[in-house]
PDB file of C-alpha atoms in Angstrom:
ATOM      1  CA  GLN A  14       0.000   0.000   0.000  1.00  0.00           C
ATOM      2  CA  VAL A  15       1.148   3.524  -0.798  1.00  0.00           C
ATOM      3  CA  GLN A  16       0.123   6.917   0.520  1.00  0.00           C
ATOM      4  CA  LEU A  17       1.044   9.982  -1.506  1.00  0.00           C
ATOM      5  CA  VAL A  18       0.944  13.519  -0.139  1.00  0.00           C
ATOM      6  CA  GLU A  19       1.574  16.479  -2.442  1.00  0.00           C
ATOM      7  CA  SER A  20       2.694  19.923  -1.351  1.00  0.00           C
ATOM      8  CA  GLY A  21       4.112  23.094  -2.835  1.00  0.00           C
ATOM      9  CA  GLY A  22       1.194  24.342  -4.881  1.00  0.00           C
ATOM     10  CA  GLY A  23       0.029  27.924  -4.772  1.00  0.00           C
ATOM     11  CA  LEU A  24      -0.466  31.150  -6.664  1.00  0.00           C
ATOM     12  CA  VAL A  25       2.309  32.481  -8.870  1.00  0.00           C
ATOM     13  CA  GLN A  26       2.581  35.055 -11.640  1.00  0.00           C
ATOM     14  CA  ALA A  27       3.211  34.014 -15.207  1.00  0.00           C
ATOM     15  CA  GLY A  28       6.924  33.522 -15.796  1.00  0.00           C
ATOM     16  CA  GLY A  29       7.494  32.460 -12.219  1.00  0.00           C
ATOM     17  CA  SER A  30       8.510  29.147 -10.687  1.00  0.00           C
ATOM     18  CA  LEU A  31       7.164  26.619  -8.224  1.00  0.00           C
ATOM     19  CA  ARG A  32       8.425  23.303  -6.909  1.00  0.00           C
ATOM     20  CA  LEU A  33       5.978  20.567  -6.070  1.00  0.00           C
ATOM     21  CA  SER A  34       6.818  17.711  -3.736  1.00  0.00           C
ATOM     22  CA  CYS A  35       5.180  14.332  -3.313  1.00  0.00           C
ATOM     23  CA  SER A  36       6.025  12.365  -0.187  1.00  0.00           C
ATOM     24  CA  ALA A  37       5.469   8.640  -0.574  1.00  0.00           C
ATOM     25  CA  SER A  38       4.986   6.224   2.274  1.00  0.00           C
ATOM     26  CA  ARG A  39       4.845   2.627   1.156  1.00  0.00           C
ATOM     27  CA  ARG A  40       4.413  -0.739   2.750  1.00  0.00           C
ATOM     28  CA  SER A  41       5.043  -4.050   1.007  1.00  0.00           C
ATOM     29  CA  PHE A  42       5.064  -2.280  -2.336  1.00  0.00           C
ATOM     30  CA  ILE A  43       7.656  -1.823  -5.014  1.00  0.00           C
ATOM     31  CA  ILE A  44       7.237   1.365  -7.007  1.00  0.00           C
ATOM     32  CA  ASN A  45       8.169   1.141 -10.687  1.00  0.00           C
ATOM     33  CA  VAL A  46       7.079   4.527 -11.970  1.00  0.00           C
ATOM     34  CA  MET A  47       6.086   7.802 -10.345  1.00  0.00           C
ATOM     35  CA  GLY A  48       4.645  10.757 -12.107  1.00  0.00           C
ATOM     36  CA  TRP A  49       2.839  14.055 -12.062  1.00  0.00           C
ATOM     37  CA  TYR A  50      -0.488  14.567 -13.769  1.00  0.00           C
ATOM     38  CA  ARG A  51      -2.703  17.621 -13.896  1.00  0.00           C
ATOM     39  CA  GLN A  52      -6.336  18.397 -14.470  1.00  0.00           C
ATOM     40  CA  ALA A  53      -7.725  21.785 -15.351  1.00  0.00           C
ATOM     41  CA  PRO A  54     -11.437  22.581 -14.996  1.00  0.00           C
ATOM     42  CA  GLY A  55     -13.429  21.001 -17.794  1.00  0.00           C
ATOM     43  CA  LYS A  56     -10.442  19.080 -19.132  1.00  0.00           C
ATOM     44  CA  GLN A  57      -9.176  15.531 -18.865  1.00  0.00           C
ATOM     45  CA  ARG A  58      -6.334  14.618 -16.581  1.00  0.00           C
ATOM     46  CA  GLU A  59      -3.061  14.680 -18.517  1.00  0.00           C
ATOM     47  CA  LEU A  60       0.488  13.534 -18.051  1.00  0.00           C
ATOM     48  CA  VAL A  61       2.926  16.215 -16.972  1.00  0.00           C
ATOM     49  CA  ALA A  62       6.012  14.092 -16.317  1.00  0.00           C
ATOM     50  CA  GLU A  63       6.995  10.662 -15.092  1.00  0.00           C
ATOM     51  CA  ILE A  64      10.151   8.950 -13.906  1.00  0.00           C
ATOM     52  CA  THR A  65      10.989   5.258 -13.635  1.00  0.00           C
ATOM     53  CA  ASN A  66      12.907   3.647 -10.816  1.00  0.00           C
ATOM     54  CA  GLY A  67      15.790   3.475 -13.273  1.00  0.00           C
ATOM     55  CA  GLY A  68      15.750   7.235 -13.709  1.00  0.00           C
ATOM     56  CA  SER A  69      14.229   7.450 -17.184  1.00  0.00           C
ATOM     57  CA  THR A  70      11.944  10.423 -17.658  1.00  0.00           C
ATOM     58  CA  ASN A  71       9.073  11.325 -19.939  1.00  0.00           C
ATOM     59  CA  TYR A  72       7.367  14.711 -20.306  1.00  0.00           C
ATOM     60  CA  GLY A  73       4.158  15.993 -21.745  1.00  0.00           C
ATOM     61  CA  ASP A  74       4.758  18.093 -24.850  1.00  0.00           C
ATOM     62  CA  SER A  75       3.388  21.266 -23.283  1.00  0.00           C
ATOM     63  CA  VAL A  76       5.938  21.269 -20.430  1.00  0.00           C
ATOM     64  CA  LYS A  77       9.101  20.069 -22.166  1.00  0.00           C
ATOM     65  CA  GLY A  78      11.992  22.402 -21.504  1.00  0.00           C
ATOM     66  CA  ARG A  79      10.176  24.152 -18.644  1.00  0.00           C
ATOM     67  CA  PHE A  80       9.468  21.444 -16.063  1.00  0.00           C
ATOM     68  CA  THR A  81      11.868  18.951 -14.514  1.00  0.00           C
ATOM     69  CA  ILE A  82      10.911  15.822 -12.617  1.00  0.00           C
ATOM     70  CA  SER A  83      13.253  14.259 -10.090  1.00  0.00           C
ATOM     71  CA  ALA A  84      13.177  11.796  -7.233  1.00  0.00           C
ATOM     72  CA  ASP A  85      15.051  11.450  -3.975  1.00  0.00           C
ATOM     73  CA  ASN A  86      14.795   7.755  -3.261  1.00  0.00           C
ATOM     74  CA  ALA A  87      16.371   8.088   0.175  1.00  0.00           C
ATOM     75  CA  LYS A  88      13.601  10.477   1.189  1.00  0.00           C
ATOM     76  CA  ASN A  89      10.866   8.692  -0.792  1.00  0.00           C
ATOM     77  CA  THR A  90      10.018  12.035  -2.333  1.00  0.00           C
ATOM     78  CA  LEU A  91       9.148  13.036  -5.872  1.00  0.00           C
ATOM     79  CA  TYR A  92       9.646  16.589  -7.109  1.00  0.00           C
ATOM     80  CA  LEU A  93       8.456  18.703  -9.987  1.00  0.00           C
ATOM     81  CA  GLN A  94      10.365  21.901 -10.662  1.00  0.00           C
ATOM     82  CA  MET A  95       8.185  24.174 -12.744  1.00  0.00           C
ATOM     83  CA  ASN A  96       9.801  27.176 -14.441  1.00  0.00           C
ATOM     84  CA  SER A  97       8.493  29.747 -16.888  1.00  0.00           C
ATOM     85  CA  LEU A  98       4.978  29.058 -15.754  1.00  0.00           C
ATOM     86  CA  LYS A  99       2.098  30.007 -18.030  1.00  0.00           C
ATOM     87  CA  VAL A 100      -1.529  30.770 -17.294  1.00  0.00           C
ATOM     88  CA  GLU A 101      -2.442  27.529 -19.057  1.00  0.00           C
ATOM     89  CA  ASP A 102      -0.446  25.570 -16.477  1.00  0.00           C
ATOM     90  CA  THR A 103      -3.189  26.342 -13.975  1.00  0.00           C
ATOM     91  CA  ALA A 104      -4.602  23.038 -12.730  1.00  0.00           C
ATOM     92  CA  VAL A 105      -4.746  20.609  -9.859  1.00  0.00           C
ATOM     93  CA  TYR A 106      -1.537  18.599  -9.906  1.00  0.00           C
ATOM     94  CA  TYR A 107      -1.636  14.973  -8.807  1.00  0.00           C
ATOM     95  CA  CYS A 108       1.147  12.605  -7.851  1.00  0.00           C
ATOM     96  CA  LYS A 109       0.839   9.023  -9.091  1.00  0.00           C
ATOM     97  CA  ALA A 110       2.685   5.824  -8.237  1.00  0.00           C
ATOM     98  CA  ASP A 111       2.580   2.557 -10.193  1.00  0.00           C
ATOM     99  CA  GLY A 112       4.058  -0.640  -8.894  1.00  0.00           C
ATOM    100  CA  ARG A 113       3.658  -4.137  -7.552  1.00  0.00           C
ATOM    101  CA  SER A 114       2.467  -5.401  -4.204  1.00  0.00           C
ATOM    102  CA  SER A 115       4.953  -7.648  -2.444  1.00  0.00           C
ATOM    103  CA  ILE A 116       2.013  -9.480  -0.864  1.00  0.00           C
ATOM    104  CA  ASP A 117      -0.188 -10.516  -3.786  1.00  0.00           C
ATOM    105  CA  ARG A 118       2.223  -9.634  -6.634  1.00  0.00           C
ATOM    106  CA  ARG A 119      -0.464  -7.657  -8.411  1.00  0.00           C
ATOM    107  CA  MET A 120       0.071  -4.280 -10.051  1.00  0.00           C
ATOM    108  CA  TYR A 121      -1.573  -1.236  -8.482  1.00  0.00           C
ATOM    109  CA  THR A 122      -1.855   2.493  -9.131  1.00  0.00           C
ATOM    110  CA  TYR A 123      -2.105   5.068  -6.354  1.00  0.00           C
ATOM    111  CA  TRP A 124      -2.947   8.769  -6.525  1.00  0.00           C
ATOM    112  CA  GLY A 125      -2.381  11.651  -4.174  1.00  0.00           C
ATOM    113  CA  GLN A 126      -5.094  14.112  -3.223  1.00  0.00           C
ATOM    114  CA  GLY A 127      -3.775  16.843  -5.499  1.00  0.00           C
ATOM    115  CA  THR A 128      -2.405  20.329  -5.020  1.00  0.00           C
ATOM    116  CA  GLN A 129      -3.703  23.456  -6.741  1.00  0.00           C
ATOM    117  CA  VAL A 130      -1.387  25.487  -8.943  1.00  0.00           C
ATOM    118  CA  THR A 131      -2.732  28.811 -10.149  1.00  0.00           C
ATOM    119  CA  VAL A 132      -0.778  30.999 -12.558  1.00  0.00           C
ATOM    120  CA  SER A 133      -1.966  34.566 -12.922  1.00  0.00           C
ATOM    121  CA  SER A 134      -1.329  36.833 -15.897  1.00  0.00           C
TER     122      SER A 134
END
């Protein structure tokens, strides 16, 4: 089982920066991939960035070159550094973890509760 808690959201002006954090507490679970997703009002949830336990990363097209995902495995924490923020980056940002239970060997996906990011013009 995994619990994910996001923090770091808030209000920022366009062009500014924010860093999101996702603290993961896990029990009998091996995480394979962690990622950030976002959902704006009236829109579907979309991939922002993801990172594998091997360190490979993948970014949504709209954030490439502006956002950076990283993980501190010792602290069980996932980060998202967001630079050059745009009004269209406004959304609720969710942390996600995919992996396998050590108990039943099945694959599971867990989500955090989300943190609001608002970018003003």
